[in-house]
CSV table of C-alpha atoms in Angstrom, one decimal:
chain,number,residue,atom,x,y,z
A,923,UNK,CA,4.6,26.4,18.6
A,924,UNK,CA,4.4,25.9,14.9
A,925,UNK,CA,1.3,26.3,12.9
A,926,UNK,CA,-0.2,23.8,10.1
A,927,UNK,CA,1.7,25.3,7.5
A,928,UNK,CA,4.8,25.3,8.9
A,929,UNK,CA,4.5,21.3,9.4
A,930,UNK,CA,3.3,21.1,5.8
A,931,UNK,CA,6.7,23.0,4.4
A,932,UNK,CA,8.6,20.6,6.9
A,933,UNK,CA,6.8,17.9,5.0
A,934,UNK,CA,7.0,19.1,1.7
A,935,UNK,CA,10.8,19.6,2.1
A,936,UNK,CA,11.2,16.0,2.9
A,937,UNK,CA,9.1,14.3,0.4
A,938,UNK,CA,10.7,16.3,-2.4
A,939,UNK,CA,13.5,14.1,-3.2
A,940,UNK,CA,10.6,12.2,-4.7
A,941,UNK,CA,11.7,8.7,-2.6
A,942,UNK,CA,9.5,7.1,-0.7
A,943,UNK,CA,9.3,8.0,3.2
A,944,UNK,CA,7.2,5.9,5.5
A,945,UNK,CA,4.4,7.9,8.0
A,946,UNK,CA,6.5,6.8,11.3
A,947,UNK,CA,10.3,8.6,9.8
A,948,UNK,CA,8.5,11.1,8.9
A,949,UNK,CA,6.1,11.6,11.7
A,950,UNK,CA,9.4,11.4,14.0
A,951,UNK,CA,11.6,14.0,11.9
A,952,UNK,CA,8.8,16.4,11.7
A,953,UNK,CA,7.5,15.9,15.7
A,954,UNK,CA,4.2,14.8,15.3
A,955,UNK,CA,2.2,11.8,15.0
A,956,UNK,CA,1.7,9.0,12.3
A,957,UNK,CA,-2.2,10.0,11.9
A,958,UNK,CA,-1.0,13.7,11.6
A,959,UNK,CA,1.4,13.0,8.5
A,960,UNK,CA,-1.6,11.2,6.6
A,961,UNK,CA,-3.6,14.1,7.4
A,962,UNK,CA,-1.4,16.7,5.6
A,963,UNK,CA,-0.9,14.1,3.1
A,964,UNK,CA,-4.4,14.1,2.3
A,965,UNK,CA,-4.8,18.0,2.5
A,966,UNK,CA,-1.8,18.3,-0.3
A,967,UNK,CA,-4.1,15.3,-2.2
A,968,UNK,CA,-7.1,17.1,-2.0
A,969,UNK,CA,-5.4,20.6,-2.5
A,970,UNK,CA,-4.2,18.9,-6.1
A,971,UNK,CA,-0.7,18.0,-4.9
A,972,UNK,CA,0.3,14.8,-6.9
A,973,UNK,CA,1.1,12.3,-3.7
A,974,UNK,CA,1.6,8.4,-4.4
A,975,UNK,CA,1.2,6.5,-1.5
A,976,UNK,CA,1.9,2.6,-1.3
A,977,UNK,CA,1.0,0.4,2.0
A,978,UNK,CA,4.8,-0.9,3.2
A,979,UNK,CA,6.8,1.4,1.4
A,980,UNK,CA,4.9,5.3,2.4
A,981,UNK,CA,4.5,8.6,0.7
A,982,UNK,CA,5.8,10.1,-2.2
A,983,UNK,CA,6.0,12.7,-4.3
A,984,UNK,CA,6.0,12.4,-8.1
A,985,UNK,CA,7.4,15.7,-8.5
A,986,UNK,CA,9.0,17.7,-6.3
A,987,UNK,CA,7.3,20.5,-4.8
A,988,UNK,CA,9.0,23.5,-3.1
A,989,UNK,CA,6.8,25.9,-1.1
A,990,UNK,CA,7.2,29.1,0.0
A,991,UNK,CA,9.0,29.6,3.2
A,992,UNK,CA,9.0,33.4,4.6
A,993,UNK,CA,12.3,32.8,6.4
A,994,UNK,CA,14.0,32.0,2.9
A,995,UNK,CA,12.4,35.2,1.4
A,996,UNK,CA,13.8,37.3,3.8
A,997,UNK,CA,16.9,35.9,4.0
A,998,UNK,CA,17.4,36.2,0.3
A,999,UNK,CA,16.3,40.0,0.6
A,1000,UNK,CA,19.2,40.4,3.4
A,1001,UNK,CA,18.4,42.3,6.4
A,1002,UNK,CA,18.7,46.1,5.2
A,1003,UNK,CA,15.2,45.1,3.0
A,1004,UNK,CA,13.7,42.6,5.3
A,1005,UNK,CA,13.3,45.5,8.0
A,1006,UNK,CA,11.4,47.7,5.8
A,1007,UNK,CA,8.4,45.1,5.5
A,1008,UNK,CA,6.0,43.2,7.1
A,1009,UNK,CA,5.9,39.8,5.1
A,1010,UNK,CA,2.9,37.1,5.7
A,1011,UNK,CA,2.9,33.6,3.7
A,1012,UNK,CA,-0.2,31.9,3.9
A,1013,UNK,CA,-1.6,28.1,3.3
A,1014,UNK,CA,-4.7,29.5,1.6
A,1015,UNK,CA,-6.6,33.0,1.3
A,1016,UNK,CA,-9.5,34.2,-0.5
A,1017,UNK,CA,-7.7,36.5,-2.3
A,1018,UNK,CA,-3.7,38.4,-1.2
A,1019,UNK,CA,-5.8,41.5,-2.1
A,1020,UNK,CA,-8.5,40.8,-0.1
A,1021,UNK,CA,-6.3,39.7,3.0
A,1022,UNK,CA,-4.0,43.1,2.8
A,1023,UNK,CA,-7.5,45.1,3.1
A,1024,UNK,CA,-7.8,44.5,6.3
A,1025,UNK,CA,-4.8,42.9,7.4
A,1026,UNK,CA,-1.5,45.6,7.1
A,1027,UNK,CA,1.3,47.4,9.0
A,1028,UNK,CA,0.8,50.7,9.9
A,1029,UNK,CA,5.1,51.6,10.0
A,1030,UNK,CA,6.2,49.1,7.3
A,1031,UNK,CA,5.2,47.9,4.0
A,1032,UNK,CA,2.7,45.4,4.2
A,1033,UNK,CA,3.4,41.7,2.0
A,1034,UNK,CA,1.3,38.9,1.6
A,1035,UNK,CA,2.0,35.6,-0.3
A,1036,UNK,CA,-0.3,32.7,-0.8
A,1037,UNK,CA,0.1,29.1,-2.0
A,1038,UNK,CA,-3.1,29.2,-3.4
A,1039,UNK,CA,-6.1,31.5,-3.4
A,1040,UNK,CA,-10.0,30.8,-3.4
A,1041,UNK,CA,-11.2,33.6,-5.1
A,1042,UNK,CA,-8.1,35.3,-7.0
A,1043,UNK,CA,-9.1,38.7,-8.5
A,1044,UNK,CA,-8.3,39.7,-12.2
A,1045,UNK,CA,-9.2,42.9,-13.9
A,1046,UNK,CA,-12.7,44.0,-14.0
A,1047,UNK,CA,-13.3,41.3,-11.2
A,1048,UNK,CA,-12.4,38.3,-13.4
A,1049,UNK,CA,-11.0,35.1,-11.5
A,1050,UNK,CA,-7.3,34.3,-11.6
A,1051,UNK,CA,-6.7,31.0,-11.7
A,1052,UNK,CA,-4.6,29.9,-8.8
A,1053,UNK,CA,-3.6,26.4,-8.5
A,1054,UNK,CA,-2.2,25.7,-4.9
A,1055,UNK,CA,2.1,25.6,-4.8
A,1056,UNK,CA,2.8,26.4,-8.4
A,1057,UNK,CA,2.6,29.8,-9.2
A,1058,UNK,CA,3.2,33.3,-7.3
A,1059,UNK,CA,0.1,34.9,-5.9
A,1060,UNK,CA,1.8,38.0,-4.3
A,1061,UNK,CA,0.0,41.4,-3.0
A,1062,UNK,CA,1.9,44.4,-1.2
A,1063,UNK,CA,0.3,47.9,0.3
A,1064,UNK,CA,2.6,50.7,0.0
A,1065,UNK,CA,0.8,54.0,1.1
A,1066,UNK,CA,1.8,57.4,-0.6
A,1067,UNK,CA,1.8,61.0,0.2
A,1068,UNK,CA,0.0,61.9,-2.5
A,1069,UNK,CA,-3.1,62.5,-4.3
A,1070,UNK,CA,-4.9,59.1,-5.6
A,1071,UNK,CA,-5.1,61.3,-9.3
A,1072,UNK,CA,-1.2,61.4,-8.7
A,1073,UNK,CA,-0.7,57.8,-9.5
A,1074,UNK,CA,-2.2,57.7,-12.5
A,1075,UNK,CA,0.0,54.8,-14.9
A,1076,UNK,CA,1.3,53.1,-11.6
A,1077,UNK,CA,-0.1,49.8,-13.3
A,1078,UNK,CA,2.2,50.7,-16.3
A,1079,UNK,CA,5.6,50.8,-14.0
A,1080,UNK,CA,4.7,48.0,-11.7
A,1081,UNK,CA,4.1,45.7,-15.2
A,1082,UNK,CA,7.7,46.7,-16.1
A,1083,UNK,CA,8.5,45.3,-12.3
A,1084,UNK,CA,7.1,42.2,-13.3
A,1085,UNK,CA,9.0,42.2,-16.4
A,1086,UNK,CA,12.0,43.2,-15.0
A,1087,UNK,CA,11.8,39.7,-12.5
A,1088,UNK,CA,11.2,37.6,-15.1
A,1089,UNK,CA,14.1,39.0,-17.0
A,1090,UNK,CA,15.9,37.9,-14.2
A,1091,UNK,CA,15.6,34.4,-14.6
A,1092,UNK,CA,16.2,34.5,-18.5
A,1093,UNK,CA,12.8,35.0,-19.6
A,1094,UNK,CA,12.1,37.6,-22.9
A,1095,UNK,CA,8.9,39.1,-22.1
A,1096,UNK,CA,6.9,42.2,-23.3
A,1097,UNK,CA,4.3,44.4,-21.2
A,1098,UNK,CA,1.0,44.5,-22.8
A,1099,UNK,CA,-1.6,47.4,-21.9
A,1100,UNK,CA,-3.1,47.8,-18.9
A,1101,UNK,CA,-1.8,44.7,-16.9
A,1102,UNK,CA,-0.5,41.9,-19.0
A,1103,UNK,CA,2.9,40.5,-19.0
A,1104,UNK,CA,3.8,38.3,-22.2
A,1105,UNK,CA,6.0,35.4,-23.2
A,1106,UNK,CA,5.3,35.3,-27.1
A,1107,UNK,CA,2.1,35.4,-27.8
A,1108,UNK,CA,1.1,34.1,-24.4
A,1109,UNK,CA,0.0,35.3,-21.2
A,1110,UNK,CA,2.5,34.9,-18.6
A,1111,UNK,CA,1.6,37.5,-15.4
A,1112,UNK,CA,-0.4,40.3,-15.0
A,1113,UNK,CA,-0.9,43.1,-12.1
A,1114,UNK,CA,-3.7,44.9,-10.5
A,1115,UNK,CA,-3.9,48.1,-8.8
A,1116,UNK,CA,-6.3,48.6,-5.8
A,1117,UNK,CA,-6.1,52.6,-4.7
A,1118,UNK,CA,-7.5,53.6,-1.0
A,1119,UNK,CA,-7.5,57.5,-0.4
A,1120,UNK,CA,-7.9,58.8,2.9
A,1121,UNK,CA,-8.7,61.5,4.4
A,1122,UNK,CA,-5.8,63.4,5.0
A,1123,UNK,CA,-4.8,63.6,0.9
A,1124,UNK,CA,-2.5,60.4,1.2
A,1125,UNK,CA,-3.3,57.3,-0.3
A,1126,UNK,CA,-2.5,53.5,-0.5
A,1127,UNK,CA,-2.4,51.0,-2.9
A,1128,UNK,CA,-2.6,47.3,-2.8
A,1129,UNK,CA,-0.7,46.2,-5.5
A,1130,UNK,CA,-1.3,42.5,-6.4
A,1131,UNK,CA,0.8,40.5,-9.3
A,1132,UNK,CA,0.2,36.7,-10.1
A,1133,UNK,CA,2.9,35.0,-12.3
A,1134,UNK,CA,2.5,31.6,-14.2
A,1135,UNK,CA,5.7,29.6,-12.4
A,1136,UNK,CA,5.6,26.0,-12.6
A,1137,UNK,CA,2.4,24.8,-13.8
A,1138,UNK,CA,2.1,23.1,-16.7
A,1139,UNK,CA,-1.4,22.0,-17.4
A,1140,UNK,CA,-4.8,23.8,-15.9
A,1141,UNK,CA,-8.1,22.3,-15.0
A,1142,UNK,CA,-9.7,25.4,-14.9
A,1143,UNK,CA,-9.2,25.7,-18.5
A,1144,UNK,CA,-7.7,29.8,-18.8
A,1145,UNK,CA,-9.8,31.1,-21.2
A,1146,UNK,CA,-6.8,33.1,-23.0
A,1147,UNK,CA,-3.4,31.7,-24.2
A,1148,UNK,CA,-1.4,31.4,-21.4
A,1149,UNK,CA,2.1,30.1,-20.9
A,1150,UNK,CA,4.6,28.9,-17.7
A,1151,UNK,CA,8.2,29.8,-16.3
A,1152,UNK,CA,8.6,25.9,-16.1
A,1153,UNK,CA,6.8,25.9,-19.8
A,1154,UNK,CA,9.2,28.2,-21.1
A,1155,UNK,CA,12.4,26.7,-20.0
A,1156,UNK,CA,11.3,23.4,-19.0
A,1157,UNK,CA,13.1,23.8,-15.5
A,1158,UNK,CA,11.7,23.6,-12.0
A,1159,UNK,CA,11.7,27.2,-10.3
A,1160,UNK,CA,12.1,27.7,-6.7
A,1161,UNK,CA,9.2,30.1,-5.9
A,1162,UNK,CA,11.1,31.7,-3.5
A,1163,UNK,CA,13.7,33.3,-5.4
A,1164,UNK,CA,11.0,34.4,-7.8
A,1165,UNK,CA,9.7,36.2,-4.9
A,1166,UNK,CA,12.5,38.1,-3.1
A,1167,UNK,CA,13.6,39.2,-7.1
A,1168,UNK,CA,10.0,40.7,-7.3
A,1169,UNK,CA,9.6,42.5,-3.7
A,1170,UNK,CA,13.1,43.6,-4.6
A,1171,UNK,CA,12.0,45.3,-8.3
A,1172,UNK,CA,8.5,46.5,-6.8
A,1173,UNK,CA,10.7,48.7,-4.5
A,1174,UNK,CA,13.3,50.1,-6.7
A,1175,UNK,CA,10.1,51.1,-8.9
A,1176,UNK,CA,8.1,52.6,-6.6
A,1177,UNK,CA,11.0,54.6,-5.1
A,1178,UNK,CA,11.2,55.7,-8.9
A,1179,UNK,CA,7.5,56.3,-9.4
A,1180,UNK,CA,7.5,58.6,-6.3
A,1181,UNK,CA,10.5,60.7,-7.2
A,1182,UNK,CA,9.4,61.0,-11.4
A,1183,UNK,CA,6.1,59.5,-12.0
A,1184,UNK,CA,5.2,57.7,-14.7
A,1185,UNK,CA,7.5,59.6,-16.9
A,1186,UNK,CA,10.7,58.0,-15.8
A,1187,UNK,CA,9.2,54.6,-17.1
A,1188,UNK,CA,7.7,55.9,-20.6
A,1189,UNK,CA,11.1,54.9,-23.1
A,1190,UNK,CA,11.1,51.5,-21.0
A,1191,UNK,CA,7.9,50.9,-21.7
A,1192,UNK,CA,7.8,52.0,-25.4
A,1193,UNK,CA,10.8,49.2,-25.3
A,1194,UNK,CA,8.8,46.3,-23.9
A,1195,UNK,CA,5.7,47.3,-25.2
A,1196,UNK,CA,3.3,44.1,-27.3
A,1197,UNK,CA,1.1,46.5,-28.9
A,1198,UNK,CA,3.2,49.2,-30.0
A,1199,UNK,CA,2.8,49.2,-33.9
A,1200,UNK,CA,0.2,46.9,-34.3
A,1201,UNK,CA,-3.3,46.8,-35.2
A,1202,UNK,CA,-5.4,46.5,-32.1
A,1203,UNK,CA,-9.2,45.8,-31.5
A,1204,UNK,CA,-10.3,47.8,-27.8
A,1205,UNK,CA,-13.2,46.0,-26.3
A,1206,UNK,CA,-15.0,48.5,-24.1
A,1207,UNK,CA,-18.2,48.1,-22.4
A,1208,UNK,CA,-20.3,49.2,-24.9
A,1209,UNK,CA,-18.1,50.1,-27.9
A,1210,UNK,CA,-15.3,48.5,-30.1
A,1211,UNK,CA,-12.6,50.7,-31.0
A,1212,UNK,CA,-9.8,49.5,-34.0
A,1213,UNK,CA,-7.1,51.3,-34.7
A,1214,UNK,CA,-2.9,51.1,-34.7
A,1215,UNK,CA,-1.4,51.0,-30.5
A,1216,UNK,CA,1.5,54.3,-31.1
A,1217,UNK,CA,2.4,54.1,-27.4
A,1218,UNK,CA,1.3,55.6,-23.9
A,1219,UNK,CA,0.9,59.1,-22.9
A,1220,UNK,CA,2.0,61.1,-19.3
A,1221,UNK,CA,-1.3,59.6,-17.9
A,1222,UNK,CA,-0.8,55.8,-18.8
A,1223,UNK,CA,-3.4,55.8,-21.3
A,1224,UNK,CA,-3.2,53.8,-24.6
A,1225,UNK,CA,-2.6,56.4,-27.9
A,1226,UNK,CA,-4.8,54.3,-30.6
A,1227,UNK,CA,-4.6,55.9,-34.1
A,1228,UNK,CA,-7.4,55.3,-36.3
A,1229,UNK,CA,-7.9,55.2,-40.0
A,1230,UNK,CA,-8.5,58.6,-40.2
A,1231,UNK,CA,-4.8,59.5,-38.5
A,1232,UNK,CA,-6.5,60.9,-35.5
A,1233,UNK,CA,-4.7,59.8,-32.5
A,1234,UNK,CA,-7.2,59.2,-29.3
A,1235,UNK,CA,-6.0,58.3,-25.8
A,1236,UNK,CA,-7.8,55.5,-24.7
A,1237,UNK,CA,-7.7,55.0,-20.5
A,1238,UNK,CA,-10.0,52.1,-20.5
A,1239,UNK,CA,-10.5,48.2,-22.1
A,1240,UNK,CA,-9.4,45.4,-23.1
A,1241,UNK,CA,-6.8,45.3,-26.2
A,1242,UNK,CA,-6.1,42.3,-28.6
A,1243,UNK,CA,-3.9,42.0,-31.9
A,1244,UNK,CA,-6.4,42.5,-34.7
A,1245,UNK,CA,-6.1,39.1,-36.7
């Protein structure tokens, strides 16, 4: 029997040749009643979904909307990949993080995708935005046999991930310390590392990513410069290739992260990296640091040269181009 969502992707896939489709056609190609197809048609209104509808003619989309299907994702990963995880897509969540807490595999590596999230997490608990359909709100546990102090820069590798995906689809972006992917001078992704120990010296991380696909304007009103895919290269992405492309890099890194650490990553990085060379301002909690950002060291942590020429490693805070 198929769920809600499934009937909403059924929808979704029909409206989005942006023509109008009357509630009985649809109600018939989908299996379910008239009353049911203005339901979900209200629930994609209220969820922000731009929907016209007109009495005699039906629904329509004014732009078309593709939402994530898991079948598509794993068929695009093929099945040698597909096997080795345990992939959930969901209509809503509070947060992918949150969900992979409690909700994971115990023999494959746990993923979960959202079309929207209620409370998205940032660094330091900030909200990310998360408008439903539009972006990528993605979250995966991988567990480790190692110590949690082992994975020290993990953030660092799984930001070139990111990076790496976007290049992908023709995008020229730089990593900026800790988390931040950018497209110019503009925020385009970011990551977040959760880490779980246990008891028996292994550990797991949640590692969570959100990347800025096709939206194009934001109620919520982002408090930093931000930018799009769709902004970028004024083209409508299919969210599901972004997301094989990144379960795909997130892999090949953290096969590369568990055979060389952070190490393996450090020229990369020094490649991609926004801050390298330039004057920075660190806000900590209770201290402002300036200085000029000379790279990372073996731990991940941000080497920030001061006026005086002494170089301090920094592990901690938020970094901005000094105007």
């Amino acid at each position: 029997m198929k769920d809600s969502y499934s009937h909403l992707l059924e929808l979704t896939v029909l409206l989005s040749d942006c023509e109008f489709h009357d509630g009985d056609t649809l109600g018939e190609q989908i299996g379910v009643t008239r009353a049911a197809i203005w339901k979900m048609t209200q629930k994609l209104i209220d969820y922000g979904v731009p929907i016209t509808s007109v009495k005699g003619k039906g629904y329509v989309l004014d732009t078309p909307l593709i939402l994530l299907d898991q079948h598509k994702i794993l068929a695009l990963l093929g099945k040698t990949n597909s096997k080795k995880i345990d992939l959930t897509v969901l209509e809503s969540v509070n947060s992918t993080t949150t969900y992979l807490r409690q909700h994971f595999s115990t023999k494959q590596q746990s993923i979960c995708l959202a079309e929207c999230q209620t409370a998205g997490i940032g660094r330091l608990g900030r909200t990310w935005s998360s408008p439903f359909g539009l972006n990528l709100y993605f979250s995966c546990r991988h567990h480790f046999h190692c110590d949690i102090a082992d994975l020290s820069g993990l953030s660092l590798a799984t930001s070139l991930a990111v990076l790496k995906t976007l290049e992908q689809f023709g995008l020229d972006t730089q990593v900026k310390w800790p988390n931040d992917i950018y497209c110019g001078d503009k925020k385009i992704a970011g990551n977040l590392i959760e880490l779980i120990a246990e008891s028996n010296g292994s550990c797991h991380a949640i590692i969570s990513a959100g990347i800025n696909v096709n939206m194009l304007n934001n109620t919520d009103k982002i408090a930093h410069p931000w930018t799009s895919m769709r902004q970028q290269s004024n083209q409508l992405y299919d969210r599901n290739e972004i997301a094989a492309e990144l379960i795909l890099q997130i892999n090949n890194t953290l096969d590369q992260f568990n055979s060389a650490g952070l190490a393996y990553f450090k020229e990369t990085y020094q490649q991609y990296d926004y801050l390298y060379q330039r004057p920075v301002i660190i806000q900590q909690y209770q201290s402002t640091l300036e200085g000029n950002a000379v790279g990372i060291d073996d731990a991940g942590r941000l080497l920030l040269e001061t006026a005086t020429g002494v170089i301090t490693p920094i592990s901690a805070g938020d970094a901005s181009i000094k105007k």
